[in-house]
PDB file of C-alpha atoms in Angstrom:
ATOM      1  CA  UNK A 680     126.591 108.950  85.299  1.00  0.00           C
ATOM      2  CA  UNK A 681     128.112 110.639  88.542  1.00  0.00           C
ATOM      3  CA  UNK A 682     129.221 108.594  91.383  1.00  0.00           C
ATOM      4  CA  UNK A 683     129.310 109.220  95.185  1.00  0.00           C
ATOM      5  CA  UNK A 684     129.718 108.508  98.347  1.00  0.00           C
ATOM      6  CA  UNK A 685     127.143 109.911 101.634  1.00  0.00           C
ATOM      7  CA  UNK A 686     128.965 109.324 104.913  1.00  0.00           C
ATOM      8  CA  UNK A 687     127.432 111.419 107.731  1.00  0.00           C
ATOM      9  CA  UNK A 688     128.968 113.252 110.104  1.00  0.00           C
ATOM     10  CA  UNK A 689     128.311 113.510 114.312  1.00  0.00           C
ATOM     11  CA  UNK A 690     127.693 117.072 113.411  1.00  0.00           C
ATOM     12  CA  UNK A 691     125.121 116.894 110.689  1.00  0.00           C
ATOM     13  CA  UNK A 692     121.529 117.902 111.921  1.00  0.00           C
ATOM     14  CA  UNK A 693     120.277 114.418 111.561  1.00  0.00           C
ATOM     15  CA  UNK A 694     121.953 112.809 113.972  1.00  0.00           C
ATOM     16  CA  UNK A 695     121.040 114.371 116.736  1.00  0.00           C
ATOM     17  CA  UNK A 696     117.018 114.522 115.315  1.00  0.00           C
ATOM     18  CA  UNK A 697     117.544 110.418 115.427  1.00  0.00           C
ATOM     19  CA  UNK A 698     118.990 110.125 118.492  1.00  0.00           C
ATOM     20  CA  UNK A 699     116.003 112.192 120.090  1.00  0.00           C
ATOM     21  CA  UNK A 700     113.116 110.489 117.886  1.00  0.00           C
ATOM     22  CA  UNK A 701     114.569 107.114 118.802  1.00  0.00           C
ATOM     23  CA  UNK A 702     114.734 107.786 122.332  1.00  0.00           C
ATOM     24  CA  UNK A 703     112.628 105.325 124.927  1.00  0.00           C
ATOM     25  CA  UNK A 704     111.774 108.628 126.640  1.00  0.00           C
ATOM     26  CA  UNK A 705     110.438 110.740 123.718  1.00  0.00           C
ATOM     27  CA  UNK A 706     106.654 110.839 123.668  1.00  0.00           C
ATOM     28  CA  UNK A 707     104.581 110.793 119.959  1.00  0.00           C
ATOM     29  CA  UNK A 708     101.378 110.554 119.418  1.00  0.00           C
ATOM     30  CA  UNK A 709      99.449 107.492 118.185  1.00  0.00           C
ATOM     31  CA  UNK A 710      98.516 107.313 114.113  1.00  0.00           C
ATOM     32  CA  UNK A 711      95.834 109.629 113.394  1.00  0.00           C
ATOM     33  CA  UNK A 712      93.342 106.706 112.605  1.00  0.00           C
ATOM     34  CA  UNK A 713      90.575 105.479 114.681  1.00  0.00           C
ATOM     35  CA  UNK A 714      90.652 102.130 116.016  1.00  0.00           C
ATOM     36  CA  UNK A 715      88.220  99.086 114.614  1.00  0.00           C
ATOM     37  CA  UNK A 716      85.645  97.700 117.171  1.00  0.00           C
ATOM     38  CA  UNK A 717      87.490  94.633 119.046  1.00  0.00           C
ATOM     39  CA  UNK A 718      86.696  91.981 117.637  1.00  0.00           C
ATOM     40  CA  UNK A 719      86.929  87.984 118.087  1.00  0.00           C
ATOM     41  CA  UNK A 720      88.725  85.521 115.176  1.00  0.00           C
ATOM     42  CA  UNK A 721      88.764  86.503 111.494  1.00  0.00           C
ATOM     43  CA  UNK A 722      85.391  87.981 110.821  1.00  0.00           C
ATOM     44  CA  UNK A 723      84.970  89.378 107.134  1.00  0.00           C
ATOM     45  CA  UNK A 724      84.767  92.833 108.339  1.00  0.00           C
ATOM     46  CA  UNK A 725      88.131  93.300 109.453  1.00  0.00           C
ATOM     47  CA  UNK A 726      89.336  92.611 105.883  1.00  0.00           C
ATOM     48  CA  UNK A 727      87.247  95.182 105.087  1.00  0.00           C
ATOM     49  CA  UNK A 728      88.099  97.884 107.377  1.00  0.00           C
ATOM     50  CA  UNK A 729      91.789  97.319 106.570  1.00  0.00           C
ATOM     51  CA  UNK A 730      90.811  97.711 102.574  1.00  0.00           C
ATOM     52  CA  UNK A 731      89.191 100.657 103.326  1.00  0.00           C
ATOM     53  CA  UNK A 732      91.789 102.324 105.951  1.00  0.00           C
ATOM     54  CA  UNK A 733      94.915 101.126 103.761  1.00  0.00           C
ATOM     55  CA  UNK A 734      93.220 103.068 100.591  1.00  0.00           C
ATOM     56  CA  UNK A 735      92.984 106.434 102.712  1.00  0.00           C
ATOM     57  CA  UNK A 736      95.395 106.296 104.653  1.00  0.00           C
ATOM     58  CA  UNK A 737      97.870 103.881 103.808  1.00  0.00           C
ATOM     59  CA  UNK A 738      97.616 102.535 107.220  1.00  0.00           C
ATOM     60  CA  UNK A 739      95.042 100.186 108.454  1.00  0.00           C
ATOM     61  CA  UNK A 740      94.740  99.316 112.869  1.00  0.00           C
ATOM     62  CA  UNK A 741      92.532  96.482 114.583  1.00  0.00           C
ATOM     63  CA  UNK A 742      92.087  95.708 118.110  1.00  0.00           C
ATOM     64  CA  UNK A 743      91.740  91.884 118.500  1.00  0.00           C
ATOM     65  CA  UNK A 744      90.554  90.631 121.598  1.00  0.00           C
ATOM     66  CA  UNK A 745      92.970  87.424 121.093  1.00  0.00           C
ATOM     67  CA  UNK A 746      95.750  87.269 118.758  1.00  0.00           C
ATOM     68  CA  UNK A 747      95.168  85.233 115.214  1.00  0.00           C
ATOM     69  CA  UNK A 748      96.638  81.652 115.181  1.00  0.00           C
ATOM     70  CA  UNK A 749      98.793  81.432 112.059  1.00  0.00           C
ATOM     71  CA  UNK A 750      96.908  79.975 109.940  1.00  0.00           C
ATOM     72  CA  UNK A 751      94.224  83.016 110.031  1.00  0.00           C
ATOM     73  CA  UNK A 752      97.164  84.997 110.271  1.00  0.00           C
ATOM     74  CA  UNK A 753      98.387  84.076 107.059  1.00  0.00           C
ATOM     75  CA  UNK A 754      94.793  83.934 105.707  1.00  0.00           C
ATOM     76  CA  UNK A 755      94.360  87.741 106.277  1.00  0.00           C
ATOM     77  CA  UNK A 756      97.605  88.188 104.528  1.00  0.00           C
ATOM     78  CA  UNK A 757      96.251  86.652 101.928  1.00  0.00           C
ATOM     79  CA  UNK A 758      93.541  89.185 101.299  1.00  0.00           C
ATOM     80  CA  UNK A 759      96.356  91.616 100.845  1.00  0.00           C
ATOM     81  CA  UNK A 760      98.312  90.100  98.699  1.00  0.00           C
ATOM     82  CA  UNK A 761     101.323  87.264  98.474  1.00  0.00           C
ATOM     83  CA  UNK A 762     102.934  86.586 101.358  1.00  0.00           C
ATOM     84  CA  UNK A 763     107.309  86.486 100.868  1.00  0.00           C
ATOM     85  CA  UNK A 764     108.889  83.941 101.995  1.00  0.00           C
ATOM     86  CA  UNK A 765     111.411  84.377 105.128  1.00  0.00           C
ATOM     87  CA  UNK A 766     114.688  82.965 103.663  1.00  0.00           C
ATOM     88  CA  UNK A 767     117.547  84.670 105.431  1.00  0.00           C
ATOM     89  CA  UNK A 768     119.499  82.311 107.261  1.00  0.00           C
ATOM     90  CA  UNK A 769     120.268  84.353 110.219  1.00  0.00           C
ATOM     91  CA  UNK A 770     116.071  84.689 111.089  1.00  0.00           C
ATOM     92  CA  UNK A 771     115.101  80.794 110.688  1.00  0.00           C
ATOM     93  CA  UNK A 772     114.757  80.202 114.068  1.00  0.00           C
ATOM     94  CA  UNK A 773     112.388  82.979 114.416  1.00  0.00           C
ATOM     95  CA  UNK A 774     110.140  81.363 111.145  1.00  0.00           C
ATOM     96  CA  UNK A 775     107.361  79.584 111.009  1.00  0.00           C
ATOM     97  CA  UNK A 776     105.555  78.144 108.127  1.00  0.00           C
ATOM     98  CA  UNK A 777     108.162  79.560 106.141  1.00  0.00           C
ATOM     99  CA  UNK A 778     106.744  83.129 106.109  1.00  0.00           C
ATOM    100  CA  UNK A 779     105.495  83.802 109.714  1.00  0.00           C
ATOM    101  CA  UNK A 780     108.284  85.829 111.530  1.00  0.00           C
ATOM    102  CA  UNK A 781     108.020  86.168 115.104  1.00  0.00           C
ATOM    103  CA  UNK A 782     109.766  89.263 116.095  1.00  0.00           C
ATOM    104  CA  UNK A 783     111.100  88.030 119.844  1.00  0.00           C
ATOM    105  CA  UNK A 784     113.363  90.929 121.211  1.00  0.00           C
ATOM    106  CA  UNK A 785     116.022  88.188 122.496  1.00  0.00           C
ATOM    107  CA  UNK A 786     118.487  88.997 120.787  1.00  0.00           C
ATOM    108  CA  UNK A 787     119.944  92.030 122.697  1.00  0.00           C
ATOM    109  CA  UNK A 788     122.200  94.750 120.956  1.00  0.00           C
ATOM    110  CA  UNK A 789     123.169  93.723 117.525  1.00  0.00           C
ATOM    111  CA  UNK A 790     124.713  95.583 114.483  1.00  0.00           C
ATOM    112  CA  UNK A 791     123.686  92.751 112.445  1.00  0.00           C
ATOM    113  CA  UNK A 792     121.098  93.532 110.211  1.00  0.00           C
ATOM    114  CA  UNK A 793     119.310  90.601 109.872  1.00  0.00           C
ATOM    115  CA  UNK A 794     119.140  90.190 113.500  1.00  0.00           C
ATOM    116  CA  UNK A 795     118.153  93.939 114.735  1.00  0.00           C
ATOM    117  CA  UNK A 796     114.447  92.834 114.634  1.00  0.00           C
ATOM    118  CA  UNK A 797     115.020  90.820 117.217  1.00  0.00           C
ATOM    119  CA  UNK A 798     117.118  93.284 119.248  1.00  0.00           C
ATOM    120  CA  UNK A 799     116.519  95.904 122.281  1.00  0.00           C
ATOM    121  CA  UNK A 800     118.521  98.360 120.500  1.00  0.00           C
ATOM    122  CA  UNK A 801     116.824 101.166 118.316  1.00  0.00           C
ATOM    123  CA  UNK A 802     116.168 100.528 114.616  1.00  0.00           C
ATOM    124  CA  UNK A 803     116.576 103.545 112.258  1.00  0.00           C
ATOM    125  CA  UNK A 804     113.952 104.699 109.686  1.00  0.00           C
ATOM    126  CA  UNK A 805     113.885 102.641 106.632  1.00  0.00           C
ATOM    127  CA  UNK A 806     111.328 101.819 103.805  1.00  0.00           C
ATOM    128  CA  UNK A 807     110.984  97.738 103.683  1.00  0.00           C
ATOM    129  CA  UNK A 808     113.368  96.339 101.352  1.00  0.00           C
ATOM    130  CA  UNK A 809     114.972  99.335  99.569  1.00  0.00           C
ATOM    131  CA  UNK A 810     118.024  97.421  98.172  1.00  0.00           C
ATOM    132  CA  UNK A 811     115.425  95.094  96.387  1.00  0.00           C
ATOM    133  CA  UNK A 812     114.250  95.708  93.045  1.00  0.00           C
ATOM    134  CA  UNK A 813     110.532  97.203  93.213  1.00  0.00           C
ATOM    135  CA  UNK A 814     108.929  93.350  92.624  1.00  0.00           C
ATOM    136  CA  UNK A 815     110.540  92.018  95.496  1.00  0.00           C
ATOM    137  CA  UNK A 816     109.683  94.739  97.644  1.00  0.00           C
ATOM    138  CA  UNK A 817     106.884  93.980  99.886  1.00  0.00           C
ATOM    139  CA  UNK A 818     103.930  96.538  99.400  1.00  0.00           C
ATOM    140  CA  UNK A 819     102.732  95.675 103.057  1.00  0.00           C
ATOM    141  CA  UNK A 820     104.052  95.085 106.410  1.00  0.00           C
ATOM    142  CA  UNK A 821     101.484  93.244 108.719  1.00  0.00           C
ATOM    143  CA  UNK A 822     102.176  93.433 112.666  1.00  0.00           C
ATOM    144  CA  UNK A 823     100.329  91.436 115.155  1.00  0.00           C
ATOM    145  CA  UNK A 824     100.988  91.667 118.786  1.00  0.00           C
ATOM    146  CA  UNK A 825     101.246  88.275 121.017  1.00  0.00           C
ATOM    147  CA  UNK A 826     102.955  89.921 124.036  1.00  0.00           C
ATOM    148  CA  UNK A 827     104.072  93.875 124.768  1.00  0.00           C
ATOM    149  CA  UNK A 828     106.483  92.970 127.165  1.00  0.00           C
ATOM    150  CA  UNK A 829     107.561  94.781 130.100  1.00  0.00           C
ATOM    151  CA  UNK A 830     110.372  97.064 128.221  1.00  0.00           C
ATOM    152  CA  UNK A 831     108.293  97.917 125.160  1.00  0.00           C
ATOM    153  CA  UNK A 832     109.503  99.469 122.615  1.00  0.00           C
ATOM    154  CA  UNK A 833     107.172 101.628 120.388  1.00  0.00           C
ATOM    155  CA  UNK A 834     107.003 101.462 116.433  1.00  0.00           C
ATOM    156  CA  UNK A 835     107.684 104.621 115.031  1.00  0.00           C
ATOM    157  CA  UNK A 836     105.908 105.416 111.456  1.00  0.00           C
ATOM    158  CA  UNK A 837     106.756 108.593 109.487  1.00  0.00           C
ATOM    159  CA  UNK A 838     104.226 109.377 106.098  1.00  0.00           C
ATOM    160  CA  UNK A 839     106.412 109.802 103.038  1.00  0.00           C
ATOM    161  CA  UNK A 840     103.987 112.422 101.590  1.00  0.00           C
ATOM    162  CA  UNK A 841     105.663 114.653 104.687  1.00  0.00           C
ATOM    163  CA  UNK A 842     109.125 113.625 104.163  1.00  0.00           C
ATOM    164  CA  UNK A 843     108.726 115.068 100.342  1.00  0.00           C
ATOM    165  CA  UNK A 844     106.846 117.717 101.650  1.00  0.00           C
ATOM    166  CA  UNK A 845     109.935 119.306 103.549  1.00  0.00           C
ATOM    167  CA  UNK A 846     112.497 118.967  99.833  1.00  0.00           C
ATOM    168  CA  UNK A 847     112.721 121.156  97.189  1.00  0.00           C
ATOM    169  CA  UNK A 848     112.040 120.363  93.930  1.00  0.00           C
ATOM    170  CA  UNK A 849     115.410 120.053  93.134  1.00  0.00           C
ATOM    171  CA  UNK A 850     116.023 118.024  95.879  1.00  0.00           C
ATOM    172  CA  UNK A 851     113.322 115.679  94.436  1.00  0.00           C
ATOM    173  CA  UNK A 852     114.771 116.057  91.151  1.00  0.00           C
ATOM    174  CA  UNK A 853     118.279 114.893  92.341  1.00  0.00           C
ATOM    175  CA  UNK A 854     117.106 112.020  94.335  1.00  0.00           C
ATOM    176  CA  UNK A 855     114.612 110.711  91.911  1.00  0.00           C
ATOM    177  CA  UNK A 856     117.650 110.285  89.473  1.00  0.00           C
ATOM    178  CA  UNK A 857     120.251 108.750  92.375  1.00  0.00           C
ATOM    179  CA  UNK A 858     119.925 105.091  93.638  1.00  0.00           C
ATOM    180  CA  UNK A 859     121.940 102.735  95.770  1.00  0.00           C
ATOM    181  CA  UNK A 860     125.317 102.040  93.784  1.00  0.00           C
ATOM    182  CA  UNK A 861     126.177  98.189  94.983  1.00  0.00           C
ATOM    183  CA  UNK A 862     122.582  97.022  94.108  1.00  0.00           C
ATOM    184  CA  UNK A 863     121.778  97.072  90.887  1.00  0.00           C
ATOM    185  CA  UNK A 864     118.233  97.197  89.505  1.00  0.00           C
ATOM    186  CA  UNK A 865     116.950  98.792  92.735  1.00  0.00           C
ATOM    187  CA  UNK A 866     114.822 101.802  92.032  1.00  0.00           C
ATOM    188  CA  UNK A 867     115.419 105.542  92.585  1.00  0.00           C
ATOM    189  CA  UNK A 868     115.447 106.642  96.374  1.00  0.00           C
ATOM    190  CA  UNK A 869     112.207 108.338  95.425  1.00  0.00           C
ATOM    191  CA  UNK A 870     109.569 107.787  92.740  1.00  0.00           C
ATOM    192  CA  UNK A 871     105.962 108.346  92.131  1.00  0.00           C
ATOM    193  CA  UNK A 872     103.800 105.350  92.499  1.00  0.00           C
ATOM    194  CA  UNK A 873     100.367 105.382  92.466  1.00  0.00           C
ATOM    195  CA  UNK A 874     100.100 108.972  92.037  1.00  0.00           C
ATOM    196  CA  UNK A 875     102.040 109.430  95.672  1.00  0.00           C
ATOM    197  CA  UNK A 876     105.422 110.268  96.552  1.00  0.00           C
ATOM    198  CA  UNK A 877     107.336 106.493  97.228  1.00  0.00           C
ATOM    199  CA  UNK A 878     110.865 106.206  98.886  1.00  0.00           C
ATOM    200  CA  UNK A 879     112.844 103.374  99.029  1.00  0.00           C
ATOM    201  CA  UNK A 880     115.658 104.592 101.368  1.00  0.00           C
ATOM    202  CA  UNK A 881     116.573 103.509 104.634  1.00  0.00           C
ATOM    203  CA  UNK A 882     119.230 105.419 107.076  1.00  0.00           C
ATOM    204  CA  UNK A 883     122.568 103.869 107.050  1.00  0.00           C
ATOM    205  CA  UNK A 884     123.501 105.857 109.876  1.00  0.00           C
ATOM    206  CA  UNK A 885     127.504 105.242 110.306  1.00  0.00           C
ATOM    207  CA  UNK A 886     127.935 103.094 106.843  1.00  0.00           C
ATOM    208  CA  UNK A 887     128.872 104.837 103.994  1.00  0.00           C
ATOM    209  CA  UNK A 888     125.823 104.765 101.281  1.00  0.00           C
ATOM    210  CA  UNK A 889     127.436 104.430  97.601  1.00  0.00           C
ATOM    211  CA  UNK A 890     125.091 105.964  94.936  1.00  0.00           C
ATOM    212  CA  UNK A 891     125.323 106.825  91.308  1.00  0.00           C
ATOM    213  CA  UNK A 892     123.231 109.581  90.133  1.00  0.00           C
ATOM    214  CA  UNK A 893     122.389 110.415  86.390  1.00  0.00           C
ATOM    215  CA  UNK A 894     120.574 113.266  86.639  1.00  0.00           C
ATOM    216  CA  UNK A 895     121.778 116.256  84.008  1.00  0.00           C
ATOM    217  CA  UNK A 896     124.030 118.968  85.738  1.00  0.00           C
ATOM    218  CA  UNK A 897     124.158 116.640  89.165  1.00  0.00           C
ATOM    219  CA  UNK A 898     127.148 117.273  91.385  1.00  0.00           C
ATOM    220  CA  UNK A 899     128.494 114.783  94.063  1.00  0.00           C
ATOM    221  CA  UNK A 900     127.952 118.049  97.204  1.00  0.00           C
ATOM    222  CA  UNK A 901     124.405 118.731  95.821  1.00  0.00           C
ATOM    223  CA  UNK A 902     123.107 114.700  95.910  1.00  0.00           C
ATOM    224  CA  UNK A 903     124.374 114.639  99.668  1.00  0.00           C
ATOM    225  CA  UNK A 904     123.232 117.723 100.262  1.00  0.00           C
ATOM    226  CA  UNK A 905     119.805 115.933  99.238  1.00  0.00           C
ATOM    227  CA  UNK A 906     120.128 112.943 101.151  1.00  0.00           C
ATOM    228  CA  UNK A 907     121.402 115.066 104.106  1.00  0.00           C
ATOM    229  CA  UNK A 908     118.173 116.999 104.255  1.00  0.00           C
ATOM    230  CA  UNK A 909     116.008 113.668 103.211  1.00  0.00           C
ATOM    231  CA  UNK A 910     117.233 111.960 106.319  1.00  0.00           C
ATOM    232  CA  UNK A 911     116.563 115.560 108.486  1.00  0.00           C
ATOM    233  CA  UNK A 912     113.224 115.381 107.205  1.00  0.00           C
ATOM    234  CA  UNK A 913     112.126 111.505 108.122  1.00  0.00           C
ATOM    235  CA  UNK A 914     113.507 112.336 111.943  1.00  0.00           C
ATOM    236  CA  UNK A 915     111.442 115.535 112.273  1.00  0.00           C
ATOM    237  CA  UNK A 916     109.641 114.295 114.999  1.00  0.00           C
ATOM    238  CA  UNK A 917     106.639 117.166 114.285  1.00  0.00           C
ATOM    239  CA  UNK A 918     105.869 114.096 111.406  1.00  0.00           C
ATOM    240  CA  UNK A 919     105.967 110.850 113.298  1.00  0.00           C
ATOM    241  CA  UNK A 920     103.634 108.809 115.337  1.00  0.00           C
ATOM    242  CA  UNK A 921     103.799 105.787 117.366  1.00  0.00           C
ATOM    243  CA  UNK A 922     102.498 102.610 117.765  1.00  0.00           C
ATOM    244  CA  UNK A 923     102.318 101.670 121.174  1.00  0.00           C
ATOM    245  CA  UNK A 924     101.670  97.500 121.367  1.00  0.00           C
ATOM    246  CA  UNK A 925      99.255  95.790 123.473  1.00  0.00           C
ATOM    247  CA  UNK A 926      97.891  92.352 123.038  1.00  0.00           C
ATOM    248  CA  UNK A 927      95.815  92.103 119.978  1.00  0.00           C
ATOM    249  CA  UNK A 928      96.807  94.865 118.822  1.00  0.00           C
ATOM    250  CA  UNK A 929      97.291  94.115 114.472  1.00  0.00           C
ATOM    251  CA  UNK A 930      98.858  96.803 111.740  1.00  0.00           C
ATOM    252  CA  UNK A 931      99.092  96.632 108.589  1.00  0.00           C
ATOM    253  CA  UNK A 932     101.572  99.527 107.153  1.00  0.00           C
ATOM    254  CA  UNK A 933     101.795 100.593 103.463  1.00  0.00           C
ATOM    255  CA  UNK A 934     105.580 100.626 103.058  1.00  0.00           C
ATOM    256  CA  UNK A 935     105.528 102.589  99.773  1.00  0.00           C
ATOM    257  CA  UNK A 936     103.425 105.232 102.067  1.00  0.00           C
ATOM    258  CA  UNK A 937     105.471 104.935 105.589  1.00  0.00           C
ATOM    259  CA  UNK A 938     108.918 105.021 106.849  1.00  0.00           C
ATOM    260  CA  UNK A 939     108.442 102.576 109.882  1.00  0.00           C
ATOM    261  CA  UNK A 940     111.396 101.987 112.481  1.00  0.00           C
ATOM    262  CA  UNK A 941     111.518 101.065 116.362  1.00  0.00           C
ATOM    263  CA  UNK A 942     112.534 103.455 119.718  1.00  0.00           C
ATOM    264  CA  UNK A 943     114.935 101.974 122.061  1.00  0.00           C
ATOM    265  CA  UNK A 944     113.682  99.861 124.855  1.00  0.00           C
ATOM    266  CA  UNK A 945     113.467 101.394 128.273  1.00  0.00           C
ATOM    267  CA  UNK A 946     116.623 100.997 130.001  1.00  0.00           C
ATOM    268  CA  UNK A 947     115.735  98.183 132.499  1.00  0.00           C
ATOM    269  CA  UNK A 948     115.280  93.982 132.982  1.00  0.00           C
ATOM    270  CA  UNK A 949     112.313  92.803 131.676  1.00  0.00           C
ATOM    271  CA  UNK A 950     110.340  89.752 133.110  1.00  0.00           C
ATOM    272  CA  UNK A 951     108.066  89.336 129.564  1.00  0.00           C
ATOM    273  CA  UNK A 952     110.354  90.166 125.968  1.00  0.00           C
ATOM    274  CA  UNK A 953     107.703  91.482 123.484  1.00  0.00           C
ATOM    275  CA  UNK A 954     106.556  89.493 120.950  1.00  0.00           C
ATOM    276  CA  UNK A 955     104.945  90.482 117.357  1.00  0.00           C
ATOM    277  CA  UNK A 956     104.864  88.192 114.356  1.00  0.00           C
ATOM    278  CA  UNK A 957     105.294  89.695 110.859  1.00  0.00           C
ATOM    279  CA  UNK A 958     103.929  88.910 107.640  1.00  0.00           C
ATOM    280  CA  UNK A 959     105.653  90.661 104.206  1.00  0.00           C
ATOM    281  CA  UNK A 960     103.203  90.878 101.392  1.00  0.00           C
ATOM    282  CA  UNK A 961     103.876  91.261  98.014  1.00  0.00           C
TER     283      UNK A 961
END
């Protein structure tokens, strides 16, 4: 088994491919899926559309004219799958009902993990719950908007059939034998799951990522080569769209089918702080 270390450099063509796809000022399109009828409540065909969209496309949109209480929120959820629990202490007094997050951008700029949610600075590309083993991953991440706010800050998703696109097969070869070192029983930083490409990766940006690799003939230059390119590839901004939030607005995003993240915040004081709440299903 080889062991190495990925620490990127200011140089490396990544970094500046984040720092422009992150941007408040850079302009995407919205996901390439048509919007469901606005609708009132919880009616059954919502469920369905998402079913439907979620299947295709691994991404499913509605356009509520008001915003679910909890208790439907958590009942659409429901239809999904099992909702995970919100345990980390850092978030509690953003939880409620124990697994209804609401993502409040109070928090300003924060290197804290736990806490970037809730924060006005950028938050790089990442597959939900990578260090987890693939049972406590959450399959999908459902977004419900209560308030835009004045300083919005888009959600960026990237399709992980695109990302694998742009790797060779060795490169797939390498990664699909390489996995975070200091969390064992997490799976490879790509895999095939239900016959599609799956990553569970996120960007570590100026943290060293630890790995251990056991694929035959590996070397420690050719897996970051690999991860190098990987990250190049999920800030190619020719692959992402955007989710710009309005009230209502509800997503539900396949996270073994999209990298999602978050753009800056536009540089200025904001009278209303956006608001989403979040539901993790299993």
């Amino acid at each position: 088994m080889l062991e190495g270390c990925f620490t990127e450099d200011s140089s490396d063509v990544h970094c500046r491919l984040r720092e422009q796809l992150l941007s408040p000022e850079k302009e995407l399109a919205a996901p390439k899926i048509g919007f469901a009828a606005e609708t009132a409540g919880f009616p059954d065909g919502i469920t369905d559309r998402l079913g439907r969209d979620l299947l295709q496309h691994g991404l499913g949109i509605v356009h509520l004219d008001v915003p679910l209480s909890n208790e439907a929120f958590q009942e659409l959820g429901s239809t999904l799958g099992t909702a995970i629990p919100e345990t980390a202490p850092a978030v509690q007094p953003y939880v409620e009902n124990g697994f209804v997050l609401n993502l409040r951008a109070d928090a300003g700029k924060t290197p804290d993990v736990d806490l970037q949610p809730f924060a006005v600075n950028p938050l790089s590309l990442h597959s939900e719950g990578s260090g987890r083993a693939v049972t406590e991953q959450p399959r999908y991440i459902v977004l419900m908007c209560l308030e835009p706010g004045d300083a919005s800050a888009s959600t960026l998703l990237v399709p992980m059939s695109e990302v694998a696109a742009g790797l060779t097969d060795e490169d797939l070869r390498l990664l699909s034998s390489t996995r975070y070192a200091e969390a064992p029983g997490v799976p490879p930083v790509v895999r095939v799951h239900e016959g599609h490409t799956t990553f569970s990766f996120r960007d570590f940006q100026q943290e060293p990522l630890r790995w251990v690799c056991t694929a035959p003939g590996a070397t420690e230059s050719a897996v970051n080569g690999a991860l190098g390119l990987l990250l190049a590839r999920m800030y190619d901004a020719r692959n992402a769209s955007a989710v710009s939030w309005s009230r209502g607005l509800l997503v539900v995003i396949d996270n073994t089918r999209f990298f999602h993240g978050r753009a800056a915040g536009l540089p200025r004081a904001a009278a209303r702080t956006r608001h989403l709440k979040r539901l993790r299903i299993r």
